[in-house]
Structure formats: structure tokens, C-alpha cells
Backbone as CSV, one residue per row, in Angstrom:
resi,resn,N_x,N_y,N_z,CA_x,CA_y,CA_z,C_x,C_y,C_z
1,MET,47.615,30.701,6.233,46.507,30.463,7.137,45.173,30.627,6.414
2,LYS,45.075,31.703,5.624,43.836,31.941,4.893,43.583,30.818,3.901
3,ARG,44.650,30.300,3.319,44.510,29.234,2.334,43.913,27.976,2.986
4,TRP,44.336,27.648,4.192,43.814,26.480,4.904,42.347,26.662,5.269
5,ILE,41.981,27.843,5.672,40.581,28.116,6.014,39.705,28.001,4.775
6,LEU,40.168,28.566,3.658,39.403,28.469,2.412,39.285,27.025,1.943
7,LEU,40.382,26.280,2.053,40.364,24.881,1.654,39.399,24.074,2.531
8,THR,39.416,24.309,3.820,38.505,23.630,4.740,37.054,23.986,4.445
9,MET,36.774,25.235,4.189,35.410,25.679,3.859,34.930,25.043,2.560
10,ALA,35.799,25.007,1.556,35.437,24.404,0.271,35.159,22.920,0.441
11,LEU,35.955,22.239,1.250,35.752,20.819,1.496,34.436,20.572,2.223
12,LEU,34.143,21.377,3.221,32.882,21.225,3.956,31.679,21.472,3.056
13,CYS,31.781,22.449,2.187,30.666,22.737,1.267,30.429,21.583,0.316
14,THR,31.475,20.977,-0.205,31.299,19.865,-1.130,30.795,18.630,-0.397
15,LEU,31.247,18.399,0.813,30.772,17.245,1.567,29.288,17.362,1.900
16,THR,28.816,18.538,2.271,27.392,18.689,2.568,26.572,18.558,1.298
17,GLY,27.107,18.995,0.155,26.390,18.832,-1.113,26.268,17.366,-1.483
18,VAL,27.331,16.602,-1.284,27.295,15.178,-1.579,26.349,14.485,-0.612
19,GLN,26.384,14.856,0.627,25.532,14.231,1.621,24.063,14.531,1.360
20,ALA,23.748,15.705,0.865,22.359,16.064,0.589,21.791,15.215,-0.534
21,GLN,22.623,14.783,-1.487,22.126,13.960,-2.577,22.013,12.513,-2.146
22,GLY,22.751,12.097,-1.159,22.710,10.797,-0.524,22.077,9.676,-1.303
23,GLY,20.912,9.201,-0.857,20.277,8.037,-1.438,19.221,8.350,-2.463
24,ARG,19.166,9.550,-2.945,18.126,9.905,-3.917,18.523,9.386,-5.293
25,GLY,17.594,8.738,-5.951,17.836,8.310,-7.313,18.271,6.870,-7.453
26,PHE,18.637,6.232,-6.340,18.974,4.823,-6.466,18.416,4.040,-5.285
27,TRP,18.187,2.762,-5.546,17.566,1.864,-4.575,18.568,1.522,-3.478
28,HIS,19.677,0.927,-3.856,20.770,0.675,-2.925,22.037,0.399,-3.730
29,GLN,23.143,0.414,-3.044,24.425,0.263,-3.721,25.165,-0.921,-3.133
30,GLU,25.753,-1.711,-4.004,26.565,-2.849,-3.590,27.940,-2.708,-4.238
31,TRP,28.869,-3.480,-3.754,30.199,-3.492,-4.356,30.470,-4.886,-4.879
32,GLU,31.015,-4.950,-6.072,31.334,-6.218,-6.717,32.843,-6.274,-6.929
33,VAL,33.460,-7.392,-6.555,34.910,-7.541,-6.698,35.187,-8.507,-7.841
34,GLN,35.923,-8.024,-8.857,36.320,-8.850,-9.993,37.813,-8.675,-10.222
35,ASN,38.533,-9.771,-10.172,39.992,-9.752,-10.386,40.690,-8.782,-9.433
36,GLY,40.239,-8.723,-8.202,40.860,-7.860,-7.208,40.513,-6.389,-7.349
37,ASP,39.584,-6.072,-8.242,39.200,-4.682,-8.461,37.742,-4.499,-8.027
38,SER,37.488,-3.501,-7.201,36.134,-3.233,-6.714,35.411,-2.280,-7.652
39,THR,34.191,-2.650,-7.998,33.358,-1.766,-8.822,32.000,-1.618,-8.149
40,PRO,31.468,-0.403,-8.154,30.147,-0.217,-7.534,29.045,-0.760,-8.443
41,LEU,28.063,-1.392,-7.821,26.889,-1.895,-8.522,25.698,-1.150,-7.932
42,VAL,25.136,-0.237,-8.713,24.081,0.634,-8.224,22.770,0.234,-8.873
43,HIS,21.762,-0.025,-8.046,20.423,-0.343,-8.534,19.641,0.963,-8.635
44,ILE,19.368,1.397,-9.843,18.732,2.688,-10.071,17.217,2.525,-10.052
45,LEU,16.545,3.470,-9.405,15.085,3.471,-9.373,14.528,3.828,-10.738
46,PRO,13.426,3.187,-11.130,12.807,3.606,-12.389,12.209,4.998,-12.238
47,VAL,12.251,5.739,-13.302,11.725,7.092,-13.300,10.514,7.118,-14.214
48,TYR,9.391,7.531,-13.680,8.203,7.658,-14.492,8.197,9.016,-15.168
49,VAL,7.964,9.002,-16.456,7.884,10.228,-17.219,6.465,10.324,-17.758
50,PHE,5.822,11.420,-17.451,4.445,11.614,-17.870,4.405,12.701,-18.938
51,SER,3.717,12.403,-20.024,3.660,13.365,-21.118,2.659,14.484,-20.841
52,ARG,1.688,14.195,-19.974,0.680,15.205,-19.663,0.657,15.460,-18.156
53,PRO,0.405,16.678,-17.765,0.338,16.980,-16.325,-0.781,16.218,-15.616
54,VAL,-1.855,15.912,-16.325,-2.961,15.192,-15.701,-2.530,13.779,-15.302
55,ASP,-1.634,13.159,-16.069,-1.142,11.828,-15.717,-0.282,11.870,-14.458
56,LEU,0.503,12.923,-14.314,1.301,13.099,-13.104,0.399,13.289,-11.894
57,ARG,-0.671,14.059,-12.040,-1.616,14.248,-10.930,-2.286,12.927,-10.555
58,ARG,-2.651,12.132,-11.551,-3.259,10.820,-11.260,-2.290,9.918,-10.510
59,TYR,-1.027,9.932,-10.926,-0.020,9.120,-10.247,0.149,9.575,-8.802
60,ARG,0.237,10.874,-8.587,0.374,11.386,-7.220,-0.850,11.055,-6.379
61,ARG,-2.029,11.106,-6.979,-3.251,10.742,-6.261,-3.224,9.263,-5.887
62,LEU,-2.709,8.435,-6.797,-2.584,7.005,-6.523,-1.574,6.750,-5.405
63,VAL,-0.468,7.462,-5.401,0.530,7.332,-4.328,-0.091,7.725,-2.991
64,ASP,-0.823,8.827,-2.962,-1.474,9.257,-1.722,-2.493,8.224,-1.251
65,ALA,-3.231,7.643,-2.200,-4.232,6.644,-1.842,-3.571,5.401,-1.252
66,VAL,-2.516,4.929,-1.883,-1.820,3.739,-1.372,-1.232,4.027,-0.003
67,ARG,-0.652,5.205,0.165,-0.063,5.573,1.450,-1.114,5.571,2.562
68,LYS,-2.334,5.977,2.237,-3.371,6.058,3.262,-4.010,4.696,3.550
69,VAL,-4.261,3.880,2.513,-5.057,2.669,2.726,-4.235,1.396,2.885
70,TYR,-2.954,1.410,2.526,-2.164,0.191,2.661,-2.063,-0.287,4.113
71,PRO,-1.859,0.597,5.094,-1.867,0.114,6.485,-3.219,-0.488,6.887
72,ILE,-4.307,0.049,6.369,-5.631,-0.501,6.678,-5.766,-1.900,6.095
73,ALA,-5.264,-2.119,4.876,-5.319,-3.440,4.253,-4.481,-4.454,5.033
74,LYS,-3.343,-4.026,5.552,-2.517,-4.935,6.355,-3.222,-5.301,7.658
75,ILE,-3.900,-4.332,8.255,-4.676,-4.611,9.468,-5.808,-5.574,9.145
76,ALA,-6.444,-5.393,7.992,-7.532,-6.289,7.578,-7.019,-7.722,7.434
77,ARG,-5.818,-7.876,6.880,-5.243,-9.220,6.748,-5.032,-9.856,8.120
78,ALA,-4.494,-9.089,9.056,-4.230,-9.621,10.395,-5.531,-9.975,11.111
79,LYS,-6.534,-9.084,11.008,-7.816,-9.359,11.669,-8.505,-10.572,11.061
80,MET,-8.397,-10.725,9.745,-9.036,-11.867,9.096,-8.355,-13.178,9.506
81,ALA,-7.044,-13.170,9.622,-6.331,-14.371,10.071,-6.719,-14.715,11.507
82,ASP,-6.824,-13.696,12.359,-7.260,-13.938,13.741,-8.689,-14.478,13.783
83,MET,-9.558,-13.904,12.944,-10.950,-14.364,12.914,-11.051,-15.811,12.461
84,GLU,-10.300,-16.168,11.412,-10.354,-17.546,10.924,-9.860,-18.530,11.977
85,ALA,-8.800,-18.157,12.690,-8.274,-19.034,13.740,-9.291,-19.178,14.874
86,GLU,-9.919,-18.073,15.249,-10.906,-18.118,16.336,-12.156,-18.881,15.914
87,LEU,-12.582,-18.722,14.670,-13.775,-19.430,14.195,-13.543,-20.940,14.151
88,CYS,-12.328,-21.353,13.823,-12.017,-22.790,13.830,-12.024,-23.341,15.257
89,ARG,-11.714,-22.491,16.220,-11.660,-22.918,17.616,-13.045,-23.020,18.244
90,LEU,-13.986,-22.178,17.805,-15.322,-22.160,18.404,-16.105,-23.420,18.019
91,PRO,-16.834,-24.018,18.998,-17.462,-25.323,18.741,-18.781,-25.270,17.956
92,THR,-19.603,-24.251,18.175,-20.939,-24.251,17.573,-21.114,-23.097,16.592
93,LYS,-22.106,-23.269,15.717,-22.442,-22.209,14.757,-22.946,-20.968,15.477
94,LYS,-23.660,-21.163,16.579,-24.197,-20.027,17.335,-23.059,-19.186,17.921
95,ALA,-22.055,-19.844,18.458,-20.901,-19.128,19.012,-20.125,-18.419,17.908
96,GLN,-20.029,-19.061,16.742,-19.340,-18.444,15.609,-20.076,-17.197,15.134
97,LYS,-21.408,-17.277,15.048,-22.195,-16.112,14.620,-22.080,-14.974,15.624
98,ALA,-22.091,-15.289,16.911,-21.948,-14.257,17.935,-20.567,-13.602,17.843
99,TYR,-19.544,-14.406,17.597,-18.191,-13.863,17.458,-18.079,-12.965,16.231
100,ILE,-18.660,-13.393,15.109,-18.647,-12.587,13.881,-19.363,-11.267,14.114
101,LYS,-20.492,-11.299,14.792,-21.250,-10.085,15.089,-20.430,-9.138,15.972
102,GLN,-19.746,-9.695,16.953,-18.925,-8.889,17.858,-17.784,-8.219,17.086
103,VAL,-17.084,-8.965,16.238,-15.982,-8.411,15.459,-16.504,-7.389,14.452
104,TYR,-17.655,-7.663,13.838,-18.261,-6.731,12.887,-18.562,-5.400,13.565
105,ASP,-19.166,-5.448,14.745,-19.480,-4.210,15.467,-18.209,-3.450,15.844
106,GLN,-17.183,-4.173,16.251,-15.922,-3.545,16.630,-15.265,-2.865,15.418
107,ILE,-15.227,-3.547,14.289,-14.636,-2.982,13.071,-15.451,-1.795,12.583
108,LYS,-16.763,-1.914,12.640,-17.634,-0.827,12.187,-17.417,0.424,13.039
109,GLU,-17.333,0.244,14.342,-17.127,1.389,15.238,-15.759,2.039,15.014
110,GLU,-14.750,1.215,14.765,-13.391,1.720,14.644,-13.112,2.366,13.285
111,TYR,-13.631,1.794,12.206,-13.234,2.232,10.871,-14.283,3.035,10.109
112,THR,-15.494,3.175,10.603,-16.487,3.985,9.908,-16.041,5.434,9.750
113,PRO,-15.502,6.082,10.775,-15.041,7.463,10.573,-13.922,7.576,9.528
114,VAL,-13.043,6.590,9.475,-11.943,6.613,8.512,-12.488,6.435,7.095
115,LEU,-13.401,5.482,6.933,-13.928,5.183,5.602,-14.821,6.294,5.067
116,LYS,-15.478,7.018,5.943,-16.346,8.111,5.498,-15.556,9.238,4.855
117,HIS,-14.301,9.396,5.240,-13.485,10.489,4.725,-12.570,10.065,3.586
118,MET,-12.814,8.892,3.006,-12.006,8.423,1.880,-12.582,8.927,0.566
119,THR,-11.685,9.138,-0.387,-12.124,9.488,-1.733,-12.464,8.203,-2.487
120,ARG,-13.024,8.350,-3.662,-13.350,7.166,-4.476,-12.086,6.424,-4.878
121,THR,-11.051,7.161,-5.207,-9.786,6.521,-5.579,-9.240,5.708,-4.412
122,GLN,-9.288,6.266,-3.222,-8.813,5.537,-2.044,-9.672,4.304,-1.784
123,GLY,-10.974,4.421,-1.991,-11.855,3.273,-1.821,-11.559,2.172,-2.826
124,ARG,-11.335,2.550,-4.085,-11.009,1.569,-5.120,-9.688,0.876,-4.805
125,VAL,-8.702,1.655,-4.381,-7.397,1.084,-4.038,-7.521,0.176,-2.813
126,LEU,-8.339,0.561,-1.843,-8.536,-0.275,-0.661,-9.137,-1.622,-1.035
127,LEU,-10.118,-1.628,-1.933,-10.705,-2.894,-2.377,-9.661,-3.780,-3.048
128,LYS,-8.813,-3.175,-3.870,-7.755,-3.940,-4.539,-6.747,-4.478,-3.524
129,LEU,-6.380,-3.645,-2.551,-5.369,-4.068,-1.585,-5.904,-5.110,-0.610
130,ILE,-7.190,-5.070,-0.322,-7.780,-6.132,0.500,-7.656,-7.458,-0.228
131,ASP,-7.916,-7.458,-1.536,-7.757,-8.681,-2.322,-6.287,-9.104,-2.350
132,ARG,-5.373,-8.148,-2.457,-3.945,-8.473,-2.489,-3.488,-9.090,-1.173
133,GLU,-3.923,-8.518,-0.069,-3.440,-8.958,1.240,-4.124,-10.235,1.728
134,THR,-5.430,-10.359,1.509,-6.164,-11.497,2.061,-6.395,-12.609,1.044
135,GLU,-6.151,-12.333,-0.235,-6.404,-13.262,-1.327,-7.890,-13.576,-1.492
136,TYR,-8.737,-12.723,-0.961,-10.181,-12.787,-1.150,-10.648,-11.399,-1.575
137,THR,-11.595,-11.351,-2.507,-12.164,-10.048,-2.848,-13.036,-9.583,-1.691
138,ALA,-13.358,-8.309,-1.673,-14.208,-7.781,-0.604,-15.579,-8.451,-0.629
139,TYR,-16.067,-8.771,-1.822,-17.352,-9.460,-1.940,-17.284,-10.843,-1.281
140,GLU,-16.201,-11.576,-1.525,-16.042,-12.913,-0.928,-15.944,-12.838,0.595
141,VAL,-15.263,-11.810,1.104,-15.159,-11.635,2.557,-16.541,-11.374,3.142
142,LEU,-17.289,-10.477,2.521,-18.648,-10.191,3.007,-19.537,-11.425,2.931
143,ARG,-19.465,-12.141,1.819,-20.305,-13.328,1.656,-19.953,-14.389,2.692
144,GLU,-18.671,-14.541,2.979,-18.244,-15.553,3.949,-18.681,-15.221,5.370
145,PHE,-18.506,-13.961,5.775,-18.739,-13.609,7.167,-20.104,-12.996,7.437
146,ARG,-20.753,-12.399,6.444,-22.038,-11.739,6.686,-23.190,-12.366,5.911
147,GLY,-22.887,-13.187,4.920,-23.937,-13.854,4.172,-24.081,-13.306,2.757
148,GLY,-24.744,-14.104,1.909,-24.889,-13.754,0.506,-25.773,-12.551,0.255
149,PHE,-26.853,-12.396,1.036,-27.766,-11.276,0.836,-27.069,-9.941,1.135
150,VAL,-26.353,-9.888,2.242,-25.641,-8.667,2.628,-24.565,-8.342,1.586
151,ALA,-23.847,-9.361,1.128,-22.803,-9.143,0.120,-23.416,-8.632,-1.179
152,GLY,-24.545,-9.202,-1.585,-25.220,-8.744,-2.795,-25.723,-7.314,-2.667
153,PHE,-26.248,-6.970,-1.495,-26.734,-5.616,-1.258,-25.589,-4.603,-1.402
154,TRP,-24.450,-4.872,-0.740,-23.344,-3.935,-0.783,-22.673,-3.900,-2.148
155,GLN,-22.733,-5.012,-2.885,-22.229,-5.004,-4.262,-23.083,-4.067,-5.118
156,GLY,-24.402,-4.108,-4.924,-25.293,-3.207,-5.654,-25.040,-1.750,-5.312
157,VAL,-24.861,-1.482,-4.039,-24.574,-0.101,-3.609,-23.245,0.371,-4.183
158,SER,-22.243,-0.482,-4.168,-20.935,-0.081,-4.700,-20.994,0.141,-6.208
159,LYS,-21.810,-0.629,-6.918,-21.962,-0.427,-8.358,-22.600,0.930,-8.660
160,ILE,-23.533,1.348,-7.816,-24.163,2.659,-7.994,-23.117,3.765,-7.939
161,PHE,-22.133,3.616,-7.057,-21.102,4.637,-6.883,-19.858,4.379,-7.735
162,GLY,-19.961,3.466,-8.701,-18.865,3.247,-9.642,-17.746,2.362,-9.129
163,GLN,-17.983,1.590,-8.107,-16.972,0.678,-7.571,-17.424,-0.759,-7.824
164,ASP,-16.554,-1.717,-7.508,-16.886,-3.126,-7.679,-16.236,-3.927,-6.560
165,LEU,-17.057,-4.540,-5.716,-16.516,-5.333,-4.613,-15.864,-6.624,-5.103
166,LYS,-16.179,-7.025,-6.324,-15.614,-8.253,-6.878,-14.319,-8.007,-7.643
167,SER,-13.813,-6.787,-7.616,-12.596,-6.477,-8.363,-11.403,-7.212,-7.764
168,GLN,-10.625,-7.822,-8.638,-9.475,-8.596,-8.199,-8.192,-7.827,-8.462
169,TYR,-7.192,-8.132,-7.687,-5.884,-7.476,-7.801,-5.063,-8.206,-8.849
170,ASP,-4.572,-7.471,-9.834,-3.784,-8.040,-10.918,-2.445,-7.312,-10.966
171,LYS,-1.448,-7.865,-10.264,-0.181,-7.147,-10.131,0.623,-7.099,-11.424
172,GLU,0.313,-7.932,-12.390,1.014,-7.910,-13.673,0.263,-7.091,-14.720
173,GLY,-1.003,-6.795,-14.463,-1.817,-6.092,-15.444,-2.135,-4.670,-15.035
174,GLU,-3.416,-4.428,-14.784,-3.871,-3.059,-14.528,-3.390,-2.486,-13.200
175,ASP,-2.974,-3.331,-12.269,-2.531,-2.857,-10.949,-1.004,-2.875,-10.815
176,LYS,-0.310,-2.848,-11.931,1.152,-2.878,-11.919,1.724,-1.645,-11.226
177,MET,1.126,-0.499,-11.453,1.615,0.745,-10.845,1.379,0.716,-9.332
178,ILE,0.250,0.175,-8.883,-0.022,0.067,-7.446,1.014,-0.847,-6.791
179,GLU,1.339,-1.950,-7.459,2.336,-2.878,-6.922,3.695,-2.188,-6.778
180,GLN,4.075,-1.396,-7.759,5.349,-0.678,-7.695,5.344,0.337,-6.554
181,ILE,4.232,1.030,-6.369,4.124,1.999,-5.279,4.235,1.294,-3.934
182,ILE,3.634,0.109,-3.815,3.714,-0.653,-2.562,5.155,-1.068,-2.279
183,ILE,5.875,-1.481,-3.309,7.279,-1.857,-3.127,8.077,-0.654,-2.616
184,TYR,7.836,0.516,-3.210,8.514,1.732,-2.757,8.107,2.071,-1.320
185,TYR,6.832,1.904,-1.002,6.341,2.227,0.334,6.987,1.317,1.377
186,GLU,7.046,0.016,1.088,7.640,-0.925,2.027,9.137,-0.712,2.189
187,ALA,9.785,-0.214,1.134,11.230,0.054,1.208,11.529,1.371,1.908
188,GLY,10.479,2.144,2.212,10.680,3.410,2.897,11.000,4.563,1.965
189,LEU,10.789,4.386,0.675,11.086,5.441,-0.288,9.935,6.414,-0.439
190,ILE,8.749,6.012,0.006,7.578,6.892,-0.008,7.142,7.049,1.431
191,ARG,7.019,8.306,1.850,6.616,8.558,3.236,5.334,9.323,3.273
């Protein structure tokens, strides 16, 4: 009797240990059948190794920034698509300007508190993600909807604070790490 209890306890302990490791360390698992034999095909997540602790802190800061601003960039894409559709529907320039002013006031009221509490890294990432999602830089969006003078003014202000509204998203170059973080975020691996 004692032997069965010990065996059951040992089995339960090993099962909970296996379950705790679950999906950590790999993307997903598939099974491949060759000549009637099943073999597991495991897609392993890349592991970043940082030689200095400061690089790890920068990466974590970038992950936090993407986690915070990526939903805002997706909302910006949806609002811009809605605005473009509505602007095409409106008959006159006067109606279009009134609509742009109304949407501008609504966005300003809703997102000013959020943007005031962003760090510079989050702001830089937001500018990049707006370009990624809408395929327009923040400068082009401002110039299109608010005019060239306003876009130039805000470009000057952003340059003073070390940012650039004309910065473009380069998923193969300098923004490769941001793209990888977004893939992880969309897959639910980063919460």
C-alpha cells in the first residue's frame, strides 16, 4: 500500500514539473510523419544573449515600450483608415476641414494624458510604429491632415527633444529588434 502511495506521489510530482515547463522555450510544436514514424518538430525561440547588463536593460526597456505603445499604433491605423474613408465621402473642402478639426480635438482630448506620461524611448517607438502601421511617417500624417506649417513646427519641437517625426520604420535594419518584439507580442509570448 505504501509503495502505491509513494509511486502515485512521485508521478504527480513529475507531472506538475513537466506541466510547469509547458510552452517555455519554444514557439510551437508540430509532428512530422516519415515512413510511418512520428517525430516531433519543435520551433525554438531565439535567445538573446547580452554581454553587458546595460544591453539587457535597454532590451527590457524596448519591450516595455513596445508593449505600451503598440496598441496605440494599432488604434492610430484604424482611426486613420476611418478618417480617409470619411474624407472621401465628404463633398466639400469646408466639410472635410470641419471633420478633421473634430477628429483632432477628439484625439487630443483622449490621448494627451497618455502621451504626457510617456518616456522618450516610448515616444520614439511610437513614431516608428505609426510608420509601420499606417505606412506614413508622423510628419506625413501631420502634413496631410493639419498642414505643412503645423508639421514643420512639430518637427522642430521634436528635434529639440532628440526625436524625429520623419523617422521611418526599417524592419530589416535598425528596427529589427522592435519587429521581433512585435511578433512575440502578437503571438502572446510577451504580456
